PDB file of C-alpha atoms and ligand atoms in Angstrom:
ATOM      1  CA  MET C   1      42.262 169.064 198.508  1.00  0.00           C
ATOM      2  CA  ASN C   2      43.230 169.644 202.326  1.00  0.00           C
ATOM      3  CA  ILE C   3      46.768 169.865 203.005  1.00  0.00           C
ATOM      4  CA  VAL C   4      49.335 170.939 205.726  1.00  0.00           C
ATOM      5  CA  ILE C   5      52.726 172.583 205.750  1.00  0.00           C
ATOM      6  CA  LEU C   6      54.973 171.904 208.980  1.00  0.00           C
ATOM      7  CA  GLY C   7      58.359 172.680 209.800  1.00  0.00           C
ATOM      8  CA  PRO C   8      60.729 174.255 212.153  1.00  0.00           C
ATOM      9  CA  GLN C   9      61.030 178.167 212.255  1.00  0.00           C
ATOM     10  CA  GLY C  10      62.614 179.640 209.199  1.00  0.00           C
ATOM     11  CA  SER C  11      61.611 176.415 206.868  1.00  0.00           C
ATOM     12  CA  GLY C  12      59.898 178.389 204.556  1.00  0.00           C
ATOM     13  CA  LYS C  13      56.323 177.221 205.423  1.00  0.00           C
ATOM     14  CA  GLY C  14      54.538 180.702 205.024  1.00  0.00           C
ATOM     15  CA  THR C  15      56.303 181.176 201.471  1.00  0.00           C
ATOM     16  CA  GLN C  16      55.250 177.806 200.160  1.00  0.00           C
ATOM     17  CA  ALA C  17      51.941 177.832 201.700  1.00  0.00           C
ATOM     18  CA  GLU C  18      51.292 181.267 199.964  1.00  0.00           C
ATOM     19  CA  LEU C  19      52.502 180.095 196.609  1.00  0.00           C
ATOM     20  CA  LEU C  20      50.254 176.712 196.719  1.00  0.00           C
ATOM     21  CA  ALA C  21      47.187 178.827 197.686  1.00  0.00           C
ATOM     22  CA  GLN C  22      47.913 180.755 194.574  1.00  0.00           C
ATOM     23  CA  LYS C  23      48.574 178.098 192.247  1.00  0.00           C
ATOM     24  CA  TYR C  24      45.933 175.651 193.444  1.00  0.00           C
ATOM     25  CA  ASN C  25      43.405 178.134 194.566  1.00  0.00           C
ATOM     26  CA  LEU C  26      43.608 177.045 198.251  1.00  0.00           C
ATOM     27  CA  GLU C  27      42.510 179.057 201.088  1.00  0.00           C
ATOM     28  CA  HIS C  28      45.702 179.811 203.326  1.00  0.00           C
ATOM     29  CA  ILE C  29      45.211 179.466 207.089  1.00  0.00           C
ATOM     30  CA  ASP C  30      48.288 180.872 208.566  1.00  0.00           C
ATOM     31  CA  THR C  31      47.835 180.258 212.500  1.00  0.00           C
ATOM     32  CA  GLY C  32      51.047 182.206 213.511  1.00  0.00           C
ATOM     33  CA  LYS C  33      49.810 185.362 211.531  1.00  0.00           C
ATOM     34  CA  PHE C  34      46.353 185.462 212.844  1.00  0.00           C
ATOM     35  CA  LEU C  35      47.735 184.775 216.425  1.00  0.00           C
ATOM     36  CA  ARG C  36      50.117 187.964 216.066  1.00  0.00           C
ATOM     37  CA  GLU C  37      46.944 189.714 215.012  1.00  0.00           C
ATOM     38  CA  VAL C  38      45.092 188.627 218.284  1.00  0.00           C
ATOM     39  CA  ALA C  39      48.114 189.375 220.358  1.00  0.00           C
ATOM     40  CA  ARG C  40      47.936 193.052 219.351  1.00  0.00           C
ATOM     41  CA  MET C  41      44.354 193.280 220.596  1.00  0.00           C
ATOM     42  CA  ASN C  42      43.712 194.986 223.931  1.00  0.00           C
ATOM     43  CA  THR C  43      41.650 192.238 225.314  1.00  0.00           C
ATOM     44  CA  ALA C  44      42.017 189.219 227.987  1.00  0.00           C
ATOM     45  CA  LEU C  45      42.415 186.908 225.011  1.00  0.00           C
ATOM     46  CA  GLY C  46      45.116 189.368 223.094  1.00  0.00           C
ATOM     47  CA  LYS C  47      46.959 189.478 226.227  1.00  0.00           C
ATOM     48  CA  GLU C  48      47.120 185.899 227.034  1.00  0.00           C
ATOM     49  CA  VAL C  49      48.391 184.975 223.390  1.00  0.00           C
ATOM     50  CA  TYR C  50      51.006 187.709 223.576  1.00  0.00           C
ATOM     51  CA  GLU C  51      52.175 186.409 227.083  1.00  0.00           C
ATOM     52  CA  THR C  52      52.428 182.925 225.585  1.00  0.00           C
ATOM     53  CA  ALA C  53      53.858 183.521 222.137  1.00  0.00           C
ATOM     54  CA  ASN C  54      56.113 186.467 222.471  1.00  0.00           C
ATOM     55  CA  VAL C  55      57.107 186.290 226.087  1.00  0.00           C
ATOM     56  CA  ARG C  56      57.365 182.459 226.944  1.00  0.00           C
ATOM     57  CA  LYS C  57      57.365 181.468 223.430  1.00  0.00           C
ATOM     58  CA  GLU C  58      55.280 178.498 223.965  1.00  0.00           C
ATOM     59  CA  LEU C  59      52.439 177.169 221.961  1.00  0.00           C
ATOM     60  CA  VAL C  60      49.174 178.913 222.425  1.00  0.00           C
ATOM     61  CA  PRO C  61      46.630 176.740 224.395  1.00  0.00           C
ATOM     62  CA  ASP C  62      44.700 174.192 221.967  1.00  0.00           C
ATOM     63  CA  HIS C  63      41.289 175.475 222.965  1.00  0.00           C
ATOM     64  CA  ILE C  64      42.235 178.748 221.396  1.00  0.00           C
ATOM     65  CA  LEU C  65      43.360 177.112 218.084  1.00  0.00           C
ATOM     66  CA  GLU C  66      40.426 174.853 218.117  1.00  0.00           C
ATOM     67  CA  GLU C  67      38.037 177.993 218.348  1.00  0.00           C
ATOM     68  CA  ILE C  68      40.126 179.487 215.271  1.00  0.00           C
ATOM     69  CA  LEU C  69      39.730 176.521 213.267  1.00  0.00           C
ATOM     70  CA  ARG C  70      36.267 176.146 213.695  1.00  0.00           C
ATOM     71  CA  LEU C  71      35.639 179.959 212.943  1.00  0.00           C
ATOM     72  CA  LYS C  72      37.653 179.722 209.724  1.00  0.00           C
ATOM     73  CA  LEU C  73      36.064 176.597 208.457  1.00  0.00           C
ATOM     74  CA  ASN C  74      32.374 178.135 209.098  1.00  0.00           C
ATOM     75  CA  ASP C  75      33.486 181.114 206.703  1.00  0.00           C
ATOM     76  CA  VAL C  76      35.062 178.919 203.842  1.00  0.00           C
ATOM     77  CA  ASP C  77      32.766 176.977 201.188  1.00  0.00           C
ATOM     78  CA  ARG C  78      32.847 173.166 201.738  1.00  0.00           C
ATOM     79  CA  GLY C  79      34.257 172.540 198.373  1.00  0.00           C
ATOM     80  CA  GLN C  80      37.086 175.114 198.742  1.00  0.00           C
ATOM     81  CA  GLY C  81      40.646 173.317 199.574  1.00  0.00           C
ATOM     82  CA  LEU C  82      42.833 174.479 202.087  1.00  0.00           C
ATOM     83  CA  VAL C  83      46.318 174.703 203.166  1.00  0.00           C
ATOM     84  CA  LEU C  84      47.083 174.799 206.899  1.00  0.00           C
ATOM     85  CA  ASP C  85      50.278 176.574 207.772  1.00  0.00           C
ATOM     86  CA  GLY C  86      51.790 175.873 210.985  1.00  0.00           C
ATOM     87  CA  MET C  87      48.944 173.743 212.484  1.00  0.00           C
ATOM     88  CA  PRO C  88      48.972 170.940 213.958  1.00  0.00           C
ATOM     89  CA  ARG C  89      51.834 171.619 216.245  1.00  0.00           C
ATOM     90  CA  ASN C  90      51.098 169.045 218.738  1.00  0.00           C
ATOM     91  CA  MET C  91      49.393 165.772 219.273  1.00  0.00           C
ATOM     92  CA  GLY C  92      46.075 167.791 220.808  1.00  0.00           C
ATOM     93  CA  GLN C  93      45.693 169.632 217.825  1.00  0.00           C
ATOM     94  CA  VAL C  94      46.042 166.462 215.486  1.00  0.00           C
ATOM     95  CA  GLY C  95      43.065 165.148 217.763  1.00  0.00           C
ATOM     96  CA  PHE C  96      40.587 168.146 217.198  1.00  0.00           C
ATOM     97  CA  ILE C  97      41.526 168.574 213.428  1.00  0.00           C
ATOM     98  CA  GLU C  98      40.454 165.049 212.767  1.00  0.00           C
ATOM     99  CA  LYS C  99      37.209 165.758 214.763  1.00  0.00           C
ATOM    100  CA  ILE C 100      36.530 169.164 213.159  1.00  0.00           C
ATOM    101  CA  PHE C 101      37.307 167.921 209.658  1.00  0.00           C
ATOM    102  CA  LEU C 102      35.211 164.949 209.692  1.00  0.00           C
ATOM    103  CA  SER C 103      32.194 167.505 210.922  1.00  0.00           C
ATOM    104  CA  PHE C 104      32.733 169.708 208.000  1.00  0.00           C
ATOM    105  CA  GLY C 105      33.240 166.734 205.693  1.00  0.00           C
ATOM    106  CA  ARG C 106      37.055 167.188 204.922  1.00  0.00           C
ATOM    107  CA  LYS C 107      39.783 164.802 205.310  1.00  0.00           C
ATOM    108  CA  LEU C 108      43.688 165.600 205.331  1.00  0.00           C
ATOM    109  CA  ASP C 109      45.399 164.482 201.805  1.00  0.00           C
ATOM    110  CA  LYS C 110      48.906 165.134 202.638  1.00  0.00           C
ATOM    111  CA  ILE C 111      51.225 166.543 205.033  1.00  0.00           C
ATOM    112  CA  PHE C 112      54.524 168.394 203.976  1.00  0.00           C
ATOM    113  CA  PHE C 113      57.322 168.513 206.169  1.00  0.00           C
ATOM    114  CA  LEU C 114      59.871 171.000 205.351  1.00  0.00           C
ATOM    115  CA  ASP C 115      62.928 169.711 206.886  1.00  0.00           C
ATOM    116  CA  VAL C 116      65.914 172.314 207.434  1.00  0.00           C
ATOM    117  CA  SER C 117      68.695 171.966 209.930  1.00  0.00           C
ATOM    118  CA  GLU C 118      68.639 174.067 213.324  1.00  0.00           C
ATOM    119  CA  GLU C 119      71.720 175.929 211.995  1.00  0.00           C
ATOM    120  CA  GLU C 120      69.978 176.968 208.856  1.00  0.00           C
ATOM    121  CA  SER C 121      66.913 177.888 210.694  1.00  0.00           C
ATOM    122  CA  ILE C 122      68.825 180.069 213.115  1.00  0.00           C
ATOM    123  CA  LYS C 123      70.486 181.804 210.003  1.00  0.00           C
ATOM    124  CA  ARG C 124      67.429 182.398 207.985  1.00  0.00           C
ATOM    125  CA  ILE C 125      65.365 183.751 210.924  1.00  0.00           C
ATOM    126  CA  SER C 126      68.269 186.083 212.084  1.00  0.00           C
ATOM    127  CA  LYS C 127      67.962 187.728 208.628  1.00  0.00           C
ATOM    128  CA  ARG C 128      64.054 188.131 208.599  1.00  0.00           C
ATOM    129  CA  TRP C 129      62.615 191.507 208.804  1.00  0.00           C
ATOM    130  CA  ILE C 130      58.820 192.143 208.495  1.00  0.00           C
ATOM    131  CA  CYS C 131      57.061 195.467 207.432  1.00  0.00           C
ATOM    132  CA  GLU C 132      55.268 196.657 210.697  1.00  0.00           C
ATOM    133  CA  LYS C 133      52.186 197.899 208.279  1.00  0.00           C
ATOM    134  CA  CYS C 134      51.569 195.422 205.523  1.00  0.00           C
ATOM    135  CA  LYS C 135      53.350 192.394 207.301  1.00  0.00           C
ATOM    136  CA  THR C 136      55.557 191.298 204.367  1.00  0.00           C
ATOM    137  CA  ASN C 137      58.695 189.511 205.044  1.00  0.00           C
ATOM    138  CA  PHE C 138      62.192 190.708 203.715  1.00  0.00           C
ATOM    139  CA  ILE C 139      65.558 189.152 203.579  1.00  0.00           C
ATOM    140  CA  MET C 140      68.445 191.240 204.738  1.00  0.00           C
ATOM    141  CA  GLY C 141      71.316 191.062 202.096  1.00  0.00           C
ATOM    142  CA  LYS C 142      68.713 189.735 199.646  1.00  0.00           C
ATOM    143  CA  ASP C 143      65.937 191.845 199.571  1.00  0.00           C
ATOM    144  CA  ILE C 144      67.153 194.678 201.738  1.00  0.00           C
ATOM    145  CA  GLU C 145      70.623 196.276 202.596  1.00  0.00           C
ATOM    146  CA  ASN C 146      69.863 197.731 206.078  1.00  0.00           C
ATOM    147  CA  GLU C 147      67.029 198.030 208.562  1.00  0.00           C
ATOM    148  CA  ARG C 148      66.492 201.659 207.825  1.00  0.00           C
ATOM    149  CA  GLU C 149      64.843 200.794 204.322  1.00  0.00           C
ATOM    150  CA  ALA C 150      61.324 201.248 204.200  1.00  0.00           C
ATOM    151  CA  CYS C 151      59.100 198.558 203.002  1.00  0.00           C
ATOM    152  CA  LEU C 152      59.371 197.702 199.280  1.00  0.00           C
ATOM    153  CA  LYS C 153      55.649 197.140 198.967  1.00  0.00           C
ATOM    154  CA  CYS C 154      53.957 199.820 201.019  1.00  0.00           C
ATOM    155  CA  GLY C 155      56.687 202.072 202.360  1.00  0.00           C
ATOM    156  CA  GLY C 156      55.936 200.888 206.111  1.00  0.00           C
ATOM    157  CA  LYS C 157      58.698 200.821 208.743  1.00  0.00           C
ATOM    158  CA  LEU C 158      60.708 197.300 209.000  1.00  0.00           C
ATOM    159  CA  ALA C 159      61.440 195.720 212.439  1.00  0.00           C
ATOM    160  CA  GLN C 160      62.243 192.145 213.439  1.00  0.00           C
ATOM    161  CA  ARG C 161      59.521 189.985 214.934  1.00  0.00           C
ATOM    162  CA  ILE C 162      59.404 190.151 218.775  1.00  0.00           C
ATOM    163  CA  ASP C 163      59.923 186.497 218.944  1.00  0.00           C
ATOM    164  CA  ASP C 164      62.783 186.440 216.637  1.00  0.00           C
ATOM    165  CA  THR C 165      65.764 186.996 218.763  1.00  0.00           C
ATOM    166  CA  PRO C 166      68.348 184.131 218.987  1.00  0.00           C
ATOM    167  CA  GLU C 167      67.021 183.097 222.387  1.00  0.00           C
ATOM    168  CA  GLY C 168      63.381 183.365 221.196  1.00  0.00           C
ATOM    169  CA  ILE C 169      64.446 181.054 217.976  1.00  0.00           C
ATOM    170  CA  ARG C 170      66.269 178.650 219.949  1.00  0.00           C
ATOM    171  CA  LYS C 171      63.224 178.418 222.615  1.00  0.00           C
ATOM    172  CA  ARG C 172      60.769 177.717 219.506  1.00  0.00           C
ATOM    173  CA  LEU C 173      62.961 175.214 218.116  1.00  0.00           C
ATOM    174  CA  GLN C 174      62.957 173.176 221.451  1.00  0.00           C
ATOM    175  CA  VAL C 175      59.093 173.461 221.281  1.00  0.00           C
ATOM    176  CA  PHE C 176      59.096 172.213 217.828  1.00  0.00           C
ATOM    177  CA  LYS C 177      61.195 169.172 218.819  1.00  0.00           C
ATOM    178  CA  ARG C 178      59.152 168.465 221.772  1.00  0.00           C
ATOM    179  CA  GLU C 179      55.573 169.006 220.552  1.00  0.00           C
ATOM    180  CA  THR C 180      55.900 168.816 216.579  1.00  0.00           C
ATOM    181  CA  ILE C 181      58.187 165.814 216.055  1.00  0.00           C
ATOM    182  CA  PRO C 182      55.569 163.361 217.422  1.00  0.00           C
ATOM    183  CA  VAL C 183      52.931 164.866 215.191  1.00  0.00           C
ATOM    184  CA  LEU C 184      55.357 164.028 212.179  1.00  0.00           C
ATOM    185  CA  ASN C 185      55.825 160.832 213.528  1.00  0.00           C
ATOM    186  CA  TYR C 186      51.953 160.015 213.586  1.00  0.00           C
ATOM    187  CA  TYR C 187      51.382 161.196 210.060  1.00  0.00           C
ATOM    188  CA  LYS C 188      54.412 159.000 208.960  1.00  0.00           C
ATOM    189  CA  GLU C 189      52.882 156.097 210.373  1.00  0.00           C
ATOM    190  CA  LYS C 190      49.609 156.796 208.512  1.00  0.00           C
ATOM    191  CA  GLY C 191      51.463 157.082 205.275  1.00  0.00           C
ATOM    192  CA  ILE C 192      50.435 160.587 204.579  1.00  0.00           C
ATOM    193  CA  LEU C 193      53.645 162.496 205.370  1.00  0.00           C
ATOM    194  CA  ILE C 194      56.220 163.737 202.746  1.00  0.00           C
ATOM    195  CA  ARG C 195      59.553 164.988 203.851  1.00  0.00           C
ATOM    196  CA  ILE C 196      60.856 167.586 201.680  1.00  0.00           C
ATOM    197  CA  ASP C 197      64.496 169.041 201.866  1.00  0.00           C
ATOM    198  CA  GLY C 198      63.559 172.719 202.592  1.00  0.00           C
ATOM    199  CA  ALA C 199      67.356 173.845 202.395  1.00  0.00           C
ATOM    200  CA  ARG C 200      67.020 174.180 198.789  1.00  0.00           C
ATOM    201  CA  PRO C 201      65.757 177.358 196.829  1.00  0.00           C
ATOM    202  CA  ILE C 202      62.167 178.392 196.994  1.00  0.00           C
ATOM    203  CA  GLU C 203      61.282 177.291 193.403  1.00  0.00           C
ATOM    204  CA  LYS C 204      62.816 173.751 193.867  1.00  0.00           C
ATOM    205  CA  VAL C 205      60.836 173.118 197.091  1.00  0.00           C
ATOM    206  CA  PHE C 206      57.633 174.585 195.522  1.00  0.00           C
ATOM    207  CA  GLU C 207      58.279 172.169 192.313  1.00  0.00           C
ATOM    208  CA  GLU C 208      58.742 169.133 194.336  1.00  0.00           C
ATOM    209  CA  ILE C 209      55.559 169.797 196.407  1.00  0.00           C
ATOM    210  CA  ALA C 210      53.640 170.405 193.396  1.00  0.00           C
ATOM    211  CA  LYS C 211      54.793 167.024 191.657  1.00  0.00           C
ATOM    212  CA  TYR C 212      52.991 165.258 194.551  1.00  0.00           C
ATOM    213  CA  LEU C 213      50.096 167.469 194.446  1.00  0.00           C
ATOM    214  CA  GLU C 214      49.488 166.747 190.599  1.00  0.00           C
ATOM    215  CA  LYS C 215      48.929 163.034 191.729  1.00  0.00           C
ATOM    216  CA  ILE C 216      46.014 163.889 194.218  1.00  0.00           C
TER     217      ILE C 216
HETATM  218  P1  AMP A 301      54.934 181.105 213.549  1.00  0.00           P
HETATM  219  O1  AMP A 301      54.580 182.225 212.897  1.00  0.00           O
HETATM  220  O2  AMP A 301      54.442 180.065 212.794  1.00  0.00           O
HETATM  221  O3  AMP A 301      56.452 181.094 214.012  1.00  0.00           O
HETATM  222  O4  AMP A 301      54.042 181.199 214.804  1.00  0.00           O
HETATM  223  C1  AMP A 301      54.420 182.230 215.855  1.00  0.00           C
HETATM  224  C2  AMP A 301      53.890 181.713 217.449  1.00  0.00           C
HETATM  225  O5  AMP A 301      52.586 181.553 217.136  1.00  0.00           O
HETATM  226  C3  AMP A 301      54.555 180.452 217.810  1.00  0.00           C
HETATM  227  O6  AMP A 301      55.651 180.462 218.488  1.00  0.00           O
HETATM  228  C4  AMP A 301      53.296 180.000 218.779  1.00  0.00           C
HETATM  229  O7  AMP A 301      53.422 180.602 219.976  1.00  0.00           O
HETATM  230  C5  AMP A 301      52.213 180.646 218.101  1.00  0.00           C
HETATM  231  N1  AMP A 301      51.372 179.681 217.035  1.00  0.00           N
HETATM  232  C6  AMP A 301      51.399 179.307 215.809  1.00  0.00           C
HETATM  233  N2  AMP A 301      50.638 178.514 215.500  1.00  0.00           N
HETATM  234  C7  AMP A 301      50.286 177.799 216.463  1.00  0.00           C
HETATM  235  C8  AMP A 301      49.742 176.489 216.633  1.00  0.00           C
HETATM  236  N3  AMP A 301      49.225 175.753 215.868  1.00  0.00           N
HETATM  237  N4  AMP A 301      49.568 176.033 217.990  1.00  0.00           N
HETATM  238  C9  AMP A 301      49.950 176.950 218.989  1.00  0.00           C
HETATM  239  N5  AMP A 301      50.426 178.142 218.902  1.00  0.00           N
HETATM  240  C10 AMP A 301      50.787 178.413 217.575  1.00  0.00           C
END
């Protein structure tokens, strides 16, 4: 089973992908997380990714994502199912995913679109704090009371993501509309897109996705 989770910032993609990976034993490919690791490297590639994702808040060039996907798939057993989290984000990525999947004997089964309003997206992201050490996310007011608290998992220092400023969120939402909405329309026409109301609680969203997956 190969599935994709798409949605704007703060729609809960990462959380749902993680739950699905656990329940269905899928390999979770989180492109944003991987690129944040690359952006910390002191190399030409690291600098390019940092500049694009954190300063300009644009999408990282397709050839880098294509390379990442190839490397990841080389490492994964062919029979192992996948959950792609945050990719494809533009039509160029749709093209290379189809090509690469074909060469690995895979096909995309379903694309889940976690739909949340722009308002909800901004509200959620501005409450998101992340452990600098183990990268676990925490919600201010729910998991933690103030930013001086230590990570509940490893005791690390909490910080907001460098691209999670109000201006950064607005810019990334514009990119989502411009680049990713055409991707959703493409999969809708192919009949493999499922829209999920992402504004509901985590368990409800998960239950609905699981209901569709039981049919595959
Ligand atoms: P995310 O954690 O999904 O919000 O991703 C953080 C940033 O990483 C995005 O704003 C992009 O700059 C970059 N990124 C993540 N996934 C992709 C992708 N599929 N294509 C291009 N850039 C990406």
